[in-house]
Amino acid sequence: MLNIVIFGPPGCGKSTQSARLTSKYNLVHLSTGDVIRKEIKSGSELGIELESIVGKGELVPYNMIIKILESALVQNKNSNGFIFDGFPRTIDQAIDLDKILAKDKQEISTAISLCLHDKKAIERLLNRAKLEGRKDDTENVIKNRLKVYEEETYPLISYYHSQGKYLEVKGDCSINDIFYNITNIIEEKMALAQIDNNILNIL
Ligand code: AMP
């Protein structure tokens, strides 16, 4: 299985790239943000609760997120793998994701961070607000989301680095260039993993 984590500050383009990677490698795209927005749109009691959290740019409590994750993993047990888009967002979530995958003898293959300066992120998200009207794309909420990213999600870099799984791609280029760079590093990584496997088989 190919299990890819993709993360980066809001506006880095992780959802666009995740959708492309999903179709290129025939994976399941798990976007916790999309699942949350669907629940909000449904107008359910849970959706109303989620809306007040997401609307402030805060992270949704872990007990809610973990249910989304576990149900997606169970429903897609026989897939080629997952693109985890928006999960994990904290070190605790990353540790739990590793544990959950390990139960099925699976692991994260690689974690890709899309880097983008705050100024560019704010500019992109304010433009997206005009096109899509996402309620959490207002300037104050964007600034809070960037702060939450810095404090909670940025530390994932050292987490995955220490596992030898961290890869970095510049998010300040065209969609096609970013995709080209991501697929290049994934394929390099897969080729190296294949070589390791062959060596283990020979031994
Ligand atoms: P995204 O579409 O990934 O930008 O997510 C939109 C919002 O959903 C975030 O700002 C959070 O409020 C919430 N969210 C998405 N994924 C998570 C997660 N793994 N943990 C906590 N909150 C999340």
PDB file of C-alpha atoms and ligand atoms in Angstrom:
ATOM      1  CA  MET A   1       0.000   0.000   0.000  1.00  0.00           C
ATOM      2  CA  LEU A   2       1.084   3.559  -0.694  1.00  0.00           C
ATOM      3  CA  ASN A   3       0.088   5.754   2.247  1.00  0.00           C
ATOM      4  CA  ILE A   4       0.928   9.402   1.757  1.00  0.00           C
ATOM      5  CA  VAL A   5       0.471  12.191   4.271  1.00  0.00           C
ATOM      6  CA  ILE A   6       0.275  15.640   2.718  1.00  0.00           C
ATOM      7  CA  PHE A   7       0.368  18.735   4.885  1.00  0.00           C
ATOM      8  CA  GLY A   8       1.233  22.401   4.836  1.00  0.00           C
ATOM      9  CA  PRO A   9      -0.173  25.758   5.878  1.00  0.00           C
ATOM     10  CA  PRO A  10      -3.701  26.679   4.775  1.00  0.00           C
ATOM     11  CA  GLY A  11      -3.664  27.736   1.126  1.00  0.00           C
ATOM     12  CA  CYS A  12      -0.649  25.584   0.203  1.00  0.00           C
ATOM     13  CA  GLY A  13      -2.747  23.615  -2.307  1.00  0.00           C
ATOM     14  CA  LYS A  14      -2.757  20.261  -0.525  1.00  0.00           C
ATOM     15  CA  SER A  15      -6.324  19.404  -1.561  1.00  0.00           C
ATOM     16  CA  THR A  16      -5.677  20.103  -5.247  1.00  0.00           C
ATOM     17  CA  GLN A  17      -2.497  18.035  -5.202  1.00  0.00           C
ATOM     18  CA  SER A  18      -4.160  15.261  -3.178  1.00  0.00           C
ATOM     19  CA  ALA A  19      -6.942  14.936  -5.749  1.00  0.00           C
ATOM     20  CA  ARG A  20      -4.373  14.605  -8.556  1.00  0.00           C
ATOM     21  CA  LEU A  21      -2.258  12.106  -6.644  1.00  0.00           C
ATOM     22  CA  THR A  22      -5.365  10.089  -5.849  1.00  0.00           C
ATOM     23  CA  SER A  23      -6.150   9.566  -9.498  1.00  0.00           C
ATOM     24  CA  LYS A  24      -2.538   9.026 -10.589  1.00  0.00           C
ATOM     25  CA  TYR A  25      -1.857   6.290  -8.034  1.00  0.00           C
ATOM     26  CA  ASN A  26      -5.444   5.039  -7.668  1.00  0.00           C
ATOM     27  CA  LEU A  27      -5.599   5.823  -3.968  1.00  0.00           C
ATOM     28  CA  VAL A  28      -8.356   6.825  -1.564  1.00  0.00           C
ATOM     29  CA  HIS A  29      -8.407  10.559  -0.829  1.00  0.00           C
ATOM     30  CA  LEU A  30      -9.175  11.113   2.825  1.00  0.00           C
ATOM     31  CA  SER A  31      -9.709  14.816   3.471  1.00  0.00           C
ATOM     32  CA  THR A  32     -10.874  15.363   7.033  1.00  0.00           C
ATOM     33  CA  GLY A  33     -11.732  18.972   6.099  1.00  0.00           C
ATOM     34  CA  ASP A  34     -14.079  17.758   3.312  1.00  0.00           C
ATOM     35  CA  VAL A  35     -15.800  15.268   5.619  1.00  0.00           C
ATOM     36  CA  ILE A  36     -16.262  18.013   8.210  1.00  0.00           C
ATOM     37  CA  ARG A  37     -17.657  20.467   5.634  1.00  0.00           C
ATOM     38  CA  LYS A  38     -20.107  17.797   4.403  1.00  0.00           C
ATOM     39  CA  GLU A  39     -21.328  17.268   7.956  1.00  0.00           C
ATOM     40  CA  ILE A  40     -21.721  21.029   8.440  1.00  0.00           C
ATOM     41  CA  LYS A  41     -23.698  21.274   5.182  1.00  0.00           C
ATOM     42  CA  SER A  42     -26.044  18.503   6.319  1.00  0.00           C
ATOM     43  CA  GLY A  43     -27.203  20.800   9.112  1.00  0.00           C
ATOM     44  CA  SER A  44     -26.990  17.975  11.693  1.00  0.00           C
ATOM     45  CA  GLU A  45     -26.468  18.682  15.386  1.00  0.00           C
ATOM     46  CA  LEU A  46     -22.852  17.543  15.018  1.00  0.00           C
ATOM     47  CA  GLY A  47     -22.513  19.793  11.951  1.00  0.00           C
ATOM     48  CA  ILE A  48     -23.655  22.834  13.943  1.00  0.00           C
ATOM     49  CA  GLU A  49     -21.112  22.033  16.651  1.00  0.00           C
ATOM     50  CA  LEU A  50     -18.352  21.583  14.044  1.00  0.00           C
ATOM     51  CA  GLU A  51     -19.257  24.828  12.286  1.00  0.00           C
ATOM     52  CA  SER A  52     -18.577  26.918  15.364  1.00  0.00           C
ATOM     53  CA  ILE A  53     -15.109  25.358  15.757  1.00  0.00           C
ATOM     54  CA  VAL A  54     -14.067  25.427  12.081  1.00  0.00           C
ATOM     55  CA  GLY A  55     -15.475  28.954  11.717  1.00  0.00           C
ATOM     56  CA  LYS A  56     -12.926  30.183  14.271  1.00  0.00           C
ATOM     57  CA  GLY A  57     -10.047  28.382  12.584  1.00  0.00           C
ATOM     58  CA  GLU A  58      -9.552  26.063  15.557  1.00  0.00           C
ATOM     59  CA  LEU A  59      -8.880  22.337  15.396  1.00  0.00           C
ATOM     60  CA  VAL A  60     -11.816  19.987  15.851  1.00  0.00           C
ATOM     61  CA  PRO A  61     -11.514  17.890  19.058  1.00  0.00           C
ATOM     62  CA  TYR A  62      -9.718  14.634  18.587  1.00  0.00           C
ATOM     63  CA  ASN A  63     -12.612  12.338  19.597  1.00  0.00           C
ATOM     64  CA  MET A  64     -14.600  13.668  16.598  1.00  0.00           C
ATOM     65  CA  ILE A  65     -11.737  13.444  14.105  1.00  0.00           C
ATOM     66  CA  ILE A  66     -10.672   9.939  15.053  1.00  0.00           C
ATOM     67  CA  LYS A  67     -14.165   8.587  14.213  1.00  0.00           C
ATOM     68  CA  ILE A  68     -13.905  10.090  10.708  1.00  0.00           C
ATOM     69  CA  LEU A  69     -10.492   8.528  10.237  1.00  0.00           C
ATOM     70  CA  GLU A  70     -11.365   5.072  11.524  1.00  0.00           C
ATOM     71  CA  SER A  71     -14.557   4.796   9.503  1.00  0.00           C
ATOM     72  CA  ALA A  72     -12.728   5.805   6.280  1.00  0.00           C
ATOM     73  CA  LEU A  73      -9.996   3.235   6.923  1.00  0.00           C
ATOM     74  CA  VAL A  74     -12.497   0.428   7.566  1.00  0.00           C
ATOM     75  CA  GLN A  75     -14.599   1.314   4.498  1.00  0.00           C
ATOM     76  CA  ASN A  76     -11.536   1.233   2.220  1.00  0.00           C
ATOM     77  CA  LYS A  77      -9.593  -1.673   3.655  1.00  0.00           C
ATOM     78  CA  ASN A  78      -8.784  -3.180   0.254  1.00  0.00           C
ATOM     79  CA  SER A  79      -7.589  -0.023  -1.441  1.00  0.00           C
ATOM     80  CA  ASN A  80      -4.134   0.600  -2.917  1.00  0.00           C
ATOM     81  CA  GLY A  81      -3.520   3.105  -0.149  1.00  0.00           C
ATOM     82  CA  PHE A  82      -4.511   6.527   1.108  1.00  0.00           C
ATOM     83  CA  ILE A  83      -3.740  10.172   0.660  1.00  0.00           C
ATOM     84  CA  PHE A  84      -4.157  11.641   4.118  1.00  0.00           C
ATOM     85  CA  ASP A  85      -5.056  15.272   3.437  1.00  0.00           C
ATOM     86  CA  GLY A  86      -5.499  17.329   6.597  1.00  0.00           C
ATOM     87  CA  PHE A  87      -4.766  14.422   8.918  1.00  0.00           C
ATOM     88  CA  PRO A  88      -2.640  14.245  11.000  1.00  0.00           C
ATOM     89  CA  ARG A  89      -2.574  17.845  12.149  1.00  0.00           C
ATOM     90  CA  THR A  90      -0.845  17.281  15.482  1.00  0.00           C
ATOM     91  CA  ILE A  91       1.904  14.997  16.762  1.00  0.00           C
ATOM     92  CA  ASP A  92      -0.674  13.075  18.829  1.00  0.00           C
ATOM     93  CA  GLN A  93      -2.734  12.444  15.692  1.00  0.00           C
ATOM     94  CA  ALA A  94       0.393  11.284  13.850  1.00  0.00           C
ATOM     95  CA  ILE A  95       1.286   8.845  16.624  1.00  0.00           C
ATOM     96  CA  ASP A  96      -2.246   7.436  16.613  1.00  0.00           C
ATOM     97  CA  LEU A  97      -2.311   7.148  12.835  1.00  0.00           C
ATOM     98  CA  ASP A  98       0.909   5.106  13.004  1.00  0.00           C
ATOM     99  CA  LYS A  99      -0.626   2.855  15.660  1.00  0.00           C
ATOM    100  CA  ILE A 100      -3.877   2.351  13.731  1.00  0.00           C
ATOM    101  CA  LEU A 101      -2.020   1.480  10.514  1.00  0.00           C
ATOM    102  CA  ALA A 102       0.366  -0.832  12.375  1.00  0.00           C
ATOM    103  CA  LYS A 103      -2.603  -2.948  13.517  1.00  0.00           C
ATOM    104  CA  ASP A 104      -3.031  -3.890   9.821  1.00  0.00           C
ATOM    105  CA  LYS A 105       0.732  -4.164   9.299  1.00  0.00           C
ATOM    106  CA  GLN A 106       0.651  -0.913   7.338  1.00  0.00           C
ATOM    107  CA  GLU A 107       2.624   2.291   7.673  1.00  0.00           C
ATOM    108  CA  ILE A 108       2.963   5.774   6.258  1.00  0.00           C
ATOM    109  CA  SER A 109       5.141   5.547   3.149  1.00  0.00           C
ATOM    110  CA  THR A 110       6.005   9.211   2.988  1.00  0.00           C
ATOM    111  CA  ALA A 111       4.940  12.579   4.431  1.00  0.00           C
ATOM    112  CA  ILE A 112       5.069  15.525   2.063  1.00  0.00           C
ATOM    113  CA  SER A 113       4.993  19.099   3.249  1.00  0.00           C
ATOM    114  CA  LEU A 114       4.027  21.870   0.840  1.00  0.00           C
ATOM    115  CA  CYS A 115       5.854  25.010   1.962  1.00  0.00           C
ATOM    116  CA  LEU A 116       4.362  28.461   1.541  1.00  0.00           C
ATOM    117  CA  HIS A 117       5.019  31.869   3.114  1.00  0.00           C
ATOM    118  CA  ASP A 118       2.211  33.290   5.252  1.00  0.00           C
ATOM    119  CA  LYS A 119       1.823  36.351   3.010  1.00  0.00           C
ATOM    120  CA  LYS A 120       1.245  34.176  -0.062  1.00  0.00           C
ATOM    121  CA  ALA A 121      -1.098  31.877   1.893  1.00  0.00           C
ATOM    122  CA  ILE A 122      -3.264  34.829   2.983  1.00  0.00           C
ATOM    123  CA  GLU A 123      -3.344  36.203  -0.576  1.00  0.00           C
ATOM    124  CA  ARG A 124      -4.383  32.830  -2.040  1.00  0.00           C
ATOM    125  CA  LEU A 125      -7.062  32.175   0.564  1.00  0.00           C
ATOM    126  CA  LEU A 126      -8.612  35.626   0.200  1.00  0.00           C
ATOM    127  CA  ASN A 127      -8.826  34.958  -3.539  1.00  0.00           C
ATOM    128  CA  ARG A 128     -10.360  31.531  -2.897  1.00  0.00           C
ATOM    129  CA  ALA A 129     -12.938  33.195  -0.622  1.00  0.00           C
ATOM    130  CA  LYS A 130     -14.142  35.241  -3.595  1.00  0.00           C
ATOM    131  CA  LEU A 131     -14.545  32.084  -5.709  1.00  0.00           C
ATOM    132  CA  GLU A 132     -15.745  29.475  -3.193  1.00  0.00           C
ATOM    133  CA  GLY A 133     -16.988  31.518  -0.261  1.00  0.00           C
ATOM    134  CA  ARG A 134     -15.553  29.248   2.442  1.00  0.00           C
ATOM    135  CA  LYS A 135     -16.565  30.729   5.768  1.00  0.00           C
ATOM    136  CA  ASP A 136     -13.151  30.088   7.321  1.00  0.00           C
ATOM    137  CA  ASP A 137     -11.419  32.084   4.562  1.00  0.00           C
ATOM    138  CA  THR A 138     -11.783  35.518   6.183  1.00  0.00           C
ATOM    139  CA  GLU A 139      -8.599  37.413   7.085  1.00  0.00           C
ATOM    140  CA  ASN A 140      -8.888  36.998  10.872  1.00  0.00           C
ATOM    141  CA  VAL A 141      -9.757  33.314  10.668  1.00  0.00           C
ATOM    142  CA  ILE A 142      -6.958  32.706   8.143  1.00  0.00           C
ATOM    143  CA  LYS A 143      -4.470  34.331  10.550  1.00  0.00           C
ATOM    144  CA  ASN A 144      -5.686  32.070  13.357  1.00  0.00           C
ATOM    145  CA  ARG A 145      -5.452  28.996  11.100  1.00  0.00           C
ATOM    146  CA  LEU A 146      -1.859  29.953  10.260  1.00  0.00           C
ATOM    147  CA  LYS A 147      -1.079  30.329  13.977  1.00  0.00           C
ATOM    148  CA  VAL A 148      -2.670  26.939  14.718  1.00  0.00           C
ATOM    149  CA  TYR A 149      -0.649  25.435  11.850  1.00  0.00           C
ATOM    150  CA  GLU A 150       2.597  26.887  13.221  1.00  0.00           C
ATOM    151  CA  GLU A 151       1.937  25.662  16.756  1.00  0.00           C
ATOM    152  CA  GLU A 152       0.249  22.310  16.169  1.00  0.00           C
ATOM    153  CA  THR A 153       1.044  21.004  12.692  1.00  0.00           C
ATOM    154  CA  TYR A 154       4.510  22.377  11.865  1.00  0.00           C
ATOM    155  CA  PRO A 155       6.117  20.019  14.454  1.00  0.00           C
ATOM    156  CA  LEU A 156       5.076  17.112  12.170  1.00  0.00           C
ATOM    157  CA  ILE A 157       8.146  18.022  10.112  1.00  0.00           C
ATOM    158  CA  SER A 158      10.522  16.776  12.789  1.00  0.00           C
ATOM    159  CA  TYR A 159       8.235  13.824  13.612  1.00  0.00           C
ATOM    160  CA  TYR A 160       8.371  12.467  10.056  1.00  0.00           C
ATOM    161  CA  HIS A 161      11.960  13.579   9.590  1.00  0.00           C
ATOM    162  CA  SER A 162      13.009  11.387  12.495  1.00  0.00           C
ATOM    163  CA  GLN A 163      11.272   8.440  10.787  1.00  0.00           C
ATOM    164  CA  GLY A 164      13.121   9.138   7.510  1.00  0.00           C
ATOM    165  CA  LYS A 165       9.783   9.783   5.775  1.00  0.00           C
ATOM    166  CA  TYR A 166       9.793  13.553   5.417  1.00  0.00           C
ATOM    167  CA  LEU A 167       9.883  15.198   1.999  1.00  0.00           C
ATOM    168  CA  GLU A 168       9.485  18.881   1.208  1.00  0.00           C
ATOM    169  CA  VAL A 169       8.101  20.533  -1.913  1.00  0.00           C
ATOM    170  CA  LYS A 170       7.795  24.265  -2.676  1.00  0.00           C
ATOM    171  CA  GLY A 171       4.143  25.283  -2.754  1.00  0.00           C
ATOM    172  CA  ASP A 172       4.790  28.616  -4.429  1.00  0.00           C
ATOM    173  CA  CYS A 173       4.737  27.382  -8.059  1.00  0.00           C
ATOM    174  CA  SER A 174       2.113  26.407 -10.610  1.00  0.00           C
ATOM    175  CA  ILE A 175      -0.203  23.463  -9.878  1.00  0.00           C
ATOM    176  CA  ASN A 176       1.479  21.454 -12.657  1.00  0.00           C
ATOM    177  CA  ASP A 177       5.000  22.151 -11.401  1.00  0.00           C
ATOM    178  CA  ILE A 178       4.107  21.218  -7.826  1.00  0.00           C
ATOM    179  CA  PHE A 179       2.503  18.000  -9.032  1.00  0.00           C
ATOM    180  CA  TYR A 180       5.544  17.179 -11.164  1.00  0.00           C
ATOM    181  CA  ASN A 181       7.870  17.727  -8.179  1.00  0.00           C
ATOM    182  CA  ILE A 182       5.716  15.657  -5.844  1.00  0.00           C
ATOM    183  CA  THR A 183       5.403  12.708  -8.211  1.00  0.00           C
ATOM    184  CA  ASN A 184       9.153  12.793  -8.845  1.00  0.00           C
ATOM    185  CA  ILE A 185       9.993  12.487  -5.174  1.00  0.00           C
ATOM    186  CA  ILE A 186       7.334   9.827  -4.579  1.00  0.00           C
ATOM    187  CA  GLU A 187       8.695   7.743  -7.433  1.00  0.00           C
ATOM    188  CA  GLU A 188      12.278   8.134  -6.231  1.00  0.00           C
ATOM    189  CA  LYS A 189      11.151   7.035  -2.789  1.00  0.00           C
ATOM    190  CA  MET A 190       9.231   4.042  -4.221  1.00  0.00           C
ATOM    191  CA  ALA A 191      12.239   2.996  -6.306  1.00  0.00           C
ATOM    192  CA  LEU A 192      14.482   3.102  -3.218  1.00  0.00           C
ATOM    193  CA  ALA A 193      11.943   1.082  -1.214  1.00  0.00           C
ATOM    194  CA  GLN A 194      11.880  -1.494  -4.017  1.00  0.00           C
ATOM    195  CA  ILE A 195      15.686  -1.760  -3.942  1.00  0.00           C
ATOM    196  CA  ASP A 196      15.571  -2.262  -0.135  1.00  0.00           C
ATOM    197  CA  ASN A 197      12.958  -4.972  -0.618  1.00  0.00           C
ATOM    198  CA  ASN A 198      15.026  -6.753  -3.244  1.00  0.00           C
ATOM    199  CA  ILE A 199      18.084  -6.692  -0.979  1.00  0.00           C
ATOM    200  CA  LEU A 200      16.021  -8.109   1.914  1.00  0.00           C
ATOM    201  CA  ASN A 201      14.727 -10.878  -0.348  1.00  0.00           C
ATOM    202  CA  ILE A 202      18.271 -11.776  -1.445  1.00  0.00           C
ATOM    203  CA  LEU A 203      19.439 -11.875   2.193  1.00  0.00           C
TER     204      LEU A 203
HETATM  205  P1  AMP B   1      -8.866  21.805   5.749  1.00  0.00           P
HETATM  206  O1  AMP B   1      -9.915  21.649   4.693  1.00  0.00           O
HETATM  207  O2  AMP B   1      -7.909  20.660   5.812  1.00  0.00           O
HETATM  208  O3  AMP B   1      -8.196  23.150   5.686  1.00  0.00           O
HETATM  209  O4  AMP B   1      -9.644  21.778   7.155  1.00  0.00           O
HETATM  210  C1  AMP B   1     -10.622  22.751   7.484  1.00  0.00           C
HETATM  211  C2  AMP B   1     -10.850  22.776   8.980  1.00  0.00           C
HETATM  212  O5  AMP B   1     -11.327  21.489   9.432  1.00  0.00           O
HETATM  213  C3  AMP B   1      -9.603  23.025   9.816  1.00  0.00           C
HETATM  214  O6  AMP B   1      -9.305  24.410   9.939  1.00  0.00           O
HETATM  215  C4  AMP B   1     -10.017  22.421  11.164  1.00  0.00           C
HETATM  216  O7  AMP B   1     -10.919  23.256  11.844  1.00  0.00           O
HETATM  217  C5  AMP B   1     -10.801  21.177  10.718  1.00  0.00           C
HETATM  218  N1  AMP B   1      -9.928  19.983  10.602  1.00  0.00           N
HETATM  219  C6  AMP B   1      -9.602  19.320   9.452  1.00  0.00           C
HETATM  220  N2  AMP B   1      -8.790  18.271   9.712  1.00  0.00           N
HETATM  221  C7  AMP B   1      -8.593  18.278  11.050  1.00  0.00           C
HETATM  222  C8  AMP B   1      -7.833  17.461  11.933  1.00  0.00           C
HETATM  223  N3  AMP B   1      -7.090  16.428  11.486  1.00  0.00           N
HETATM  224  N4  AMP B   1      -7.869  17.751  13.276  1.00  0.00           N
HETATM  225  C9  AMP B   1      -8.598  18.774  13.737  1.00  0.00           C
HETATM  226  N5  AMP B   1      -9.333  19.594  12.968  1.00  0.00           N
HETATM  227  C10 AMP B   1      -9.332  19.361  11.623  1.00  0.00           C
END
